[in-house]
Amino acid sequence: MTRKEQIKSAYKLTGSNASFYDGMMTYSTLSGKTICRLIWNMNQEKNLRYIEQALSGVPEDFDGKLLEVPVGTGVLTMPVYKELPDADITCLDYSADMMGAAHKKAEAAGIKNITFRQGDVGELPFDDGSFDTVLSLNGFHAFPDKEAAYRETFRVLKPGGHMVIVELTTPVRFPMKQLFRVYSHTVLPLYGRLISKDKRAYSYLTQTIEAFPQGERMMTILQQAGFSDTAFQRLPCGICTLYSATK
């Protein structure tokens, strides 16, 4: 199965219990398609290209040790992990609810070579040099202690290992800037409250996304944390930026 076919199969894992987030990320539900078109001018083909590039940091023949943090609902990565039978995959998340959703997807896909751990990225429960790749999709901005997160992900990587971060990009041009503001200040906090069943939950998301360092500034921070070969690439529609670095 090609990477694009893996991505197309992503929504099948959600079944009839698709969340708003899963439907949006996979361009598969009415509400998800509406957000993609209105906020990012993204159709299905652009959505596939965005996800394909976002996951390009994990080679199709990857057979090493990978840590995904935070795993979130796993809607994008579980179809990819299904096609990596020789890899040793660990998924960590602070939220038990998020991790539970990802675990169900892994079970539905029949993935055996995967371990789920609840924990804090600021204090990872792994030995030094444990992983070949650390992957983070749209979650790094939410870590409260980012310096600890950079330090810990660097620590658990093997020498020569790769860090791959995909983060939401704050648009700067009209009308994307205004549409993104509506999404981040209204839609995203509402979704967070709904999935967490806590009125206070995710109220910080908008602030953390807007405050997250982007572009060259992010490169400087990664270099200060000890990483080398840092690079970044804007993904289709400007929705996210892909950052990569080497230990």
Tab-separated table of C-alpha atoms in Angstrom:
chain	number	residue	atom	x	y	z
A	1	MET	CA	0.000	0.000	0.000
A	2	THR	CA	1.410	3.410	-0.985
A	3	ARG	CA	1.602	6.270	1.509
A	4	LYS	CA	-1.290	8.050	-0.230
A	5	GLU	CA	-3.406	4.891	-0.008
A	6	GLN	CA	-2.540	4.673	3.686
A	7	ILE	CA	-3.776	8.210	4.150
A	8	LYS	CA	-7.000	7.530	2.243
A	9	SER	CA	-7.667	4.605	4.565
A	10	ALA	CA	-7.278	6.785	7.659
A	11	TYR	CA	-10.935	7.720	7.998
A	12	LYS	CA	-12.069	4.103	7.787
A	13	LEU	CA	-10.566	3.582	11.234
A	14	THR	CA	-12.915	6.113	12.820
A	15	GLY	CA	-16.096	4.235	11.943
A	16	SER	CA	-19.360	5.830	12.991
A	17	ASN	CA	-17.744	7.466	16.036
A	18	ALA	CA	-15.714	10.001	14.060
A	19	SER	CA	-14.783	13.051	16.098
A	20	PHE	CA	-14.814	16.568	14.700
A	21	TYR	CA	-11.000	16.587	14.704
A	22	ASP	CA	-10.699	13.252	12.883
A	23	GLY	CA	-13.206	14.330	10.258
A	24	MET	CA	-11.398	17.622	9.687
A	25	MET	CA	-7.917	16.106	9.470
A	26	THR	CA	-9.048	13.490	6.963
A	27	TYR	CA	-11.469	15.735	5.020
A	28	SER	CA	-14.165	13.131	5.557
A	29	THR	CA	-17.112	14.684	7.401
A	30	LEU	CA	-19.347	17.596	6.429
A	31	SER	CA	-18.089	19.735	9.303
A	32	GLY	CA	-14.483	18.795	8.549
A	33	LYS	CA	-14.816	19.656	4.868
A	34	THR	CA	-16.476	22.975	5.751
A	35	ILE	CA	-13.600	24.008	8.024
A	36	CYS	CA	-10.980	22.912	5.490
A	37	ARG	CA	-12.590	24.885	2.668
A	38	LEU	CA	-13.472	28.032	4.613
A	39	ILE	CA	-10.363	28.382	6.752
A	40	TRP	CA	-7.614	26.957	4.533
A	41	ASN	CA	-9.166	26.839	1.036
A	42	MET	CA	-8.324	23.131	1.084
A	43	ASN	CA	-10.036	20.491	-1.046
A	44	GLN	CA	-9.547	16.743	-0.809
A	45	GLU	CA	-6.517	16.614	-3.099
A	46	LYS	CA	-4.773	19.412	-1.194
A	47	ASN	CA	-5.637	17.637	2.053
A	48	LEU	CA	-3.981	14.444	0.814
A	49	ARG	CA	-0.865	16.339	-0.270
A	50	TYR	CA	-0.664	18.114	3.087
A	51	ILE	CA	-0.919	14.892	5.092
A	52	GLU	CA	1.467	13.045	2.794
A	53	GLN	CA	4.115	15.732	3.277
A	54	ALA	CA	3.442	15.953	7.014
A	55	LEU	CA	4.192	12.231	7.347
A	56	SER	CA	7.191	12.298	5.014
A	57	GLY	CA	9.508	12.263	8.026
A	58	VAL	CA	8.684	8.581	8.526
A	59	PRO	CA	10.152	6.568	5.610
A	60	GLU	CA	7.880	3.964	4.036
A	61	ASP	CA	10.431	1.251	4.884
A	62	PHE	CA	11.128	2.462	8.430
A	63	ASP	CA	12.190	-0.414	10.708
A	64	GLY	CA	13.706	1.401	13.687
A	65	LYS	CA	12.360	2.654	17.023
A	66	LEU	CA	9.885	5.535	16.841
A	67	LEU	CA	8.318	7.693	19.535
A	68	GLU	CA	5.210	9.711	18.732
A	69	VAL	CA	4.420	12.425	21.273
A	70	PRO	CA	1.681	13.382	21.737
A	71	VAL	CA	-0.181	10.689	19.842
A	72	GLY	CA	-3.545	12.446	20.050
A	73	THR	CA	-6.319	10.406	18.428
A	74	GLY	CA	-3.867	8.671	16.084
A	75	VAL	CA	-6.145	9.151	13.085
A	76	LEU	CA	-3.283	10.011	10.733
A	77	THR	CA	-0.471	7.847	12.048
A	78	MET	CA	-2.187	4.515	12.742
A	79	PRO	CA	-2.715	3.714	9.015
A	80	VAL	CA	0.984	4.446	8.462
A	81	TYR	CA	2.091	2.304	11.412
A	82	LYS	CA	0.007	-0.565	10.077
A	83	GLU	CA	2.352	-0.701	7.075
A	84	LEU	CA	5.522	-0.681	9.230
A	85	PRO	CA	5.540	-4.239	10.665
A	86	ASP	CA	9.275	-4.199	11.402
A	87	ALA	CA	9.229	-0.929	13.355
A	88	ASP	CA	9.115	-0.650	17.145
A	89	ILE	CA	6.559	2.092	17.846
A	90	THR	CA	5.819	3.859	21.121
A	91	CYS	CA	2.990	6.374	21.487
A	92	LEU	CA	2.824	8.720	24.479
A	93	ASP	CA	0.203	11.243	25.518
A	94	TYR	CA	-0.624	13.098	28.709
A	95	SER	CA	-4.364	12.745	27.997
A	96	ALA	CA	-5.791	9.324	28.781
A	97	ASP	CA	-8.843	10.082	26.589
A	98	MET	CA	-6.729	10.925	23.546
A	99	MET	CA	-4.501	7.923	24.047
A	100	GLY	CA	-7.549	5.701	24.459
A	101	ALA	CA	-8.907	6.861	21.099
A	102	ALA	CA	-5.572	6.099	19.422
A	103	HIS	CA	-5.371	2.701	21.136
A	104	LYS	CA	-8.775	1.739	19.741
A	105	LYS	CA	-7.636	2.657	16.231
A	106	ALA	CA	-4.502	0.551	16.622
A	107	GLU	CA	-6.563	-2.433	17.773
A	108	ALA	CA	-9.013	-1.977	14.887
A	109	ALA	CA	-6.086	-1.937	12.453
A	110	GLY	CA	-4.520	-5.012	14.013
A	111	ILE	CA	-1.250	-3.249	14.844
A	112	LYS	CA	0.822	-5.448	17.144
A	113	ASN	CA	4.200	-3.691	17.215
A	114	ILE	CA	3.013	-0.674	19.197
A	115	THR	CA	3.093	0.375	22.859
A	116	PHE	CA	1.034	3.102	24.530
A	117	ARG	CA	2.316	5.047	27.532
A	118	GLN	CA	0.674	7.865	29.452
A	119	GLY	CA	3.234	10.465	30.438
A	120	ASP	CA	4.706	13.949	30.234
A	121	VAL	CA	7.055	14.978	27.423
A	122	GLY	CA	8.885	17.152	29.940
A	123	GLU	CA	9.926	14.024	31.811
A	124	LEU	CA	9.963	11.152	29.333
A	125	PRO	CA	10.075	7.676	30.928
A	126	PHE	CA	12.743	6.364	28.551
A	127	ASP	CA	16.504	5.855	28.659
A	128	ASP	CA	18.941	8.098	26.830
A	129	GLY	CA	19.330	7.269	23.143
A	130	SER	CA	16.254	5.031	22.946
A	131	PHE	CA	14.730	6.119	19.613
A	132	ASP	CA	15.715	6.579	15.986
A	133	THR	CA	12.887	9.045	15.326
A	134	VAL	CA	10.687	11.290	17.451
A	135	LEU	CA	7.490	12.453	15.725
A	136	SER	CA	5.137	15.201	16.908
A	137	LEU	CA	2.045	16.167	14.884
A	138	ASN	CA	0.239	19.373	15.875
A	139	GLY	CA	0.893	18.896	19.573
A	140	PHE	CA	4.217	20.478	20.470
A	141	HIS	CA	2.628	23.908	20.965
A	142	ALA	CA	0.530	22.536	23.834
A	143	PHE	CA	3.454	21.405	25.988
A	144	PRO	CA	3.586	23.779	28.979
A	145	ASP	CA	7.377	23.535	29.442
A	146	LYS	CA	8.759	23.634	25.916
A	147	GLU	CA	12.392	23.906	26.994
A	148	ALA	CA	11.988	20.626	28.884
A	149	ALA	CA	10.246	19.135	25.836
A	150	TYR	CA	13.137	20.046	23.519
A	151	ARG	CA	15.654	18.780	26.072
A	152	GLU	CA	13.864	15.490	26.666
A	153	THR	CA	13.202	14.656	23.021
A	154	PHE	CA	16.865	15.371	22.279
A	155	ARG	CA	17.917	13.137	25.171
A	156	VAL	CA	15.909	10.066	24.126
A	157	LEU	CA	17.071	10.237	20.500
A	158	LYS	CA	19.993	8.116	19.393
A	159	PRO	CA	23.006	9.959	17.946
A	160	GLY	CA	22.075	10.635	14.330
A	161	GLY	CA	18.379	10.250	15.178
A	162	HIS	CA	15.732	12.513	13.659
A	163	MET	CA	13.225	14.876	15.211
A	164	VAL	CA	10.135	15.624	13.092
A	165	ILE	CA	7.653	18.284	14.218
A	166	VAL	CA	4.540	19.400	12.323
A	167	GLU	CA	2.842	22.466	13.796
A	168	LEU	CA	-0.039	24.732	12.881
A	169	THR	CA	1.111	27.904	11.146
A	170	THR	CA	-0.502	31.235	11.929
A	171	PRO	CA	-1.379	32.889	8.571
A	172	VAL	CA	-0.275	36.507	8.075
A	173	ARG	CA	-2.155	37.439	4.889
A	174	PHE	CA	-5.774	38.421	4.253
A	175	PRO	CA	-8.198	36.646	4.281
A	176	MET	CA	-6.486	33.555	5.736
A	177	LYS	CA	-5.382	35.478	8.824
A	178	GLN	CA	-8.961	36.512	9.650
A	179	LEU	CA	-10.432	33.074	8.906
A	180	PHE	CA	-7.795	31.349	11.012
A	181	ARG	CA	-8.602	33.706	13.877
A	182	VAL	CA	-12.247	32.607	13.751
A	183	TYR	CA	-11.170	28.967	13.756
A	184	SER	CA	-8.595	29.262	16.528
A	185	HIS	CA	-10.649	31.534	18.817
A	186	THR	CA	-14.038	29.878	18.319
A	187	VAL	CA	-14.018	26.428	16.701
A	188	LEU	CA	-10.886	24.979	18.294
A	189	PRO	CA	-11.665	25.895	21.936
A	190	LEU	CA	-15.242	24.611	21.517
A	191	TYR	CA	-13.951	21.293	20.166
A	192	GLY	CA	-11.507	21.020	23.042
A	193	ARG	CA	-14.239	21.500	25.617
A	194	LEU	CA	-16.451	18.924	23.927
A	195	ILE	CA	-13.886	16.123	23.722
A	196	SER	CA	-12.475	16.679	27.198
A	197	LYS	CA	-15.809	17.206	28.994
A	198	ASP	CA	-14.118	20.015	30.918
A	199	LYS	CA	-15.133	23.643	30.345
A	200	ARG	CA	-11.613	24.812	31.129
A	201	ALA	CA	-9.872	22.301	28.885
A	202	TYR	CA	-8.085	23.535	25.766
A	203	SER	CA	-8.857	27.163	26.639
A	204	TYR	CA	-5.103	27.758	26.305
A	205	LEU	CA	-4.815	26.290	22.793
A	206	THR	CA	-5.293	29.504	20.867
A	207	GLN	CA	-2.668	31.316	22.918
A	208	THR	CA	-0.149	28.483	22.586
A	209	ILE	CA	-0.611	28.204	18.811
A	210	GLU	CA	-0.190	31.949	18.289
A	211	ALA	CA	2.821	32.076	20.616
A	212	PHE	CA	4.568	29.042	19.132
A	213	PRO	CA	7.852	29.996	17.408
A	214	GLN	CA	7.732	29.654	13.642
A	215	GLY	CA	10.146	29.487	10.736
A	216	GLU	CA	13.674	30.707	11.375
A	217	ARG	CA	12.937	31.371	15.038
A	218	MET	CA	12.063	27.715	15.506
A	219	MET	CA	15.292	26.726	13.767
A	220	THR	CA	17.279	28.797	16.260
A	221	ILE	CA	15.528	27.182	19.227
A	222	LEU	CA	16.181	23.667	17.930
A	223	GLN	CA	19.835	24.499	17.374
A	224	GLN	CA	20.121	25.904	20.896
A	225	ALA	CA	18.685	22.616	22.192
A	226	GLY	CA	21.570	20.784	20.524
A	227	PHE	CA	20.013	19.733	17.216
A	228	SER	CA	21.785	20.088	13.860
A	229	ASP	CA	20.723	19.926	10.198
A	230	THR	CA	17.594	21.902	11.048
A	231	ALA	CA	15.148	22.693	8.248
A	232	PHE	CA	11.537	23.716	7.742
A	233	GLN	CA	8.980	23.493	4.946
A	234	ARG	CA	5.604	25.201	4.638
A	235	LEU	CA	2.929	22.633	3.809
A	236	PRO	CA	0.115	23.108	1.223
A	237	CYS	CA	-2.404	25.880	1.984
A	238	GLY	CA	-0.118	27.199	4.728
A	239	ILE	CA	-1.966	25.161	7.322
A	240	CYS	CA	1.181	23.784	8.944
A	241	THR	CA	4.964	23.852	8.872
A	242	LEU	CA	7.161	20.758	8.877
A	243	TYR	CA	10.343	21.027	10.959
A	244	SER	CA	13.134	18.469	10.926
A	245	ALA	CA	16.370	18.189	12.872
A	246	THR	CA	19.095	15.675	13.670
A	247	LYS	CA	20.807	14.823	16.944
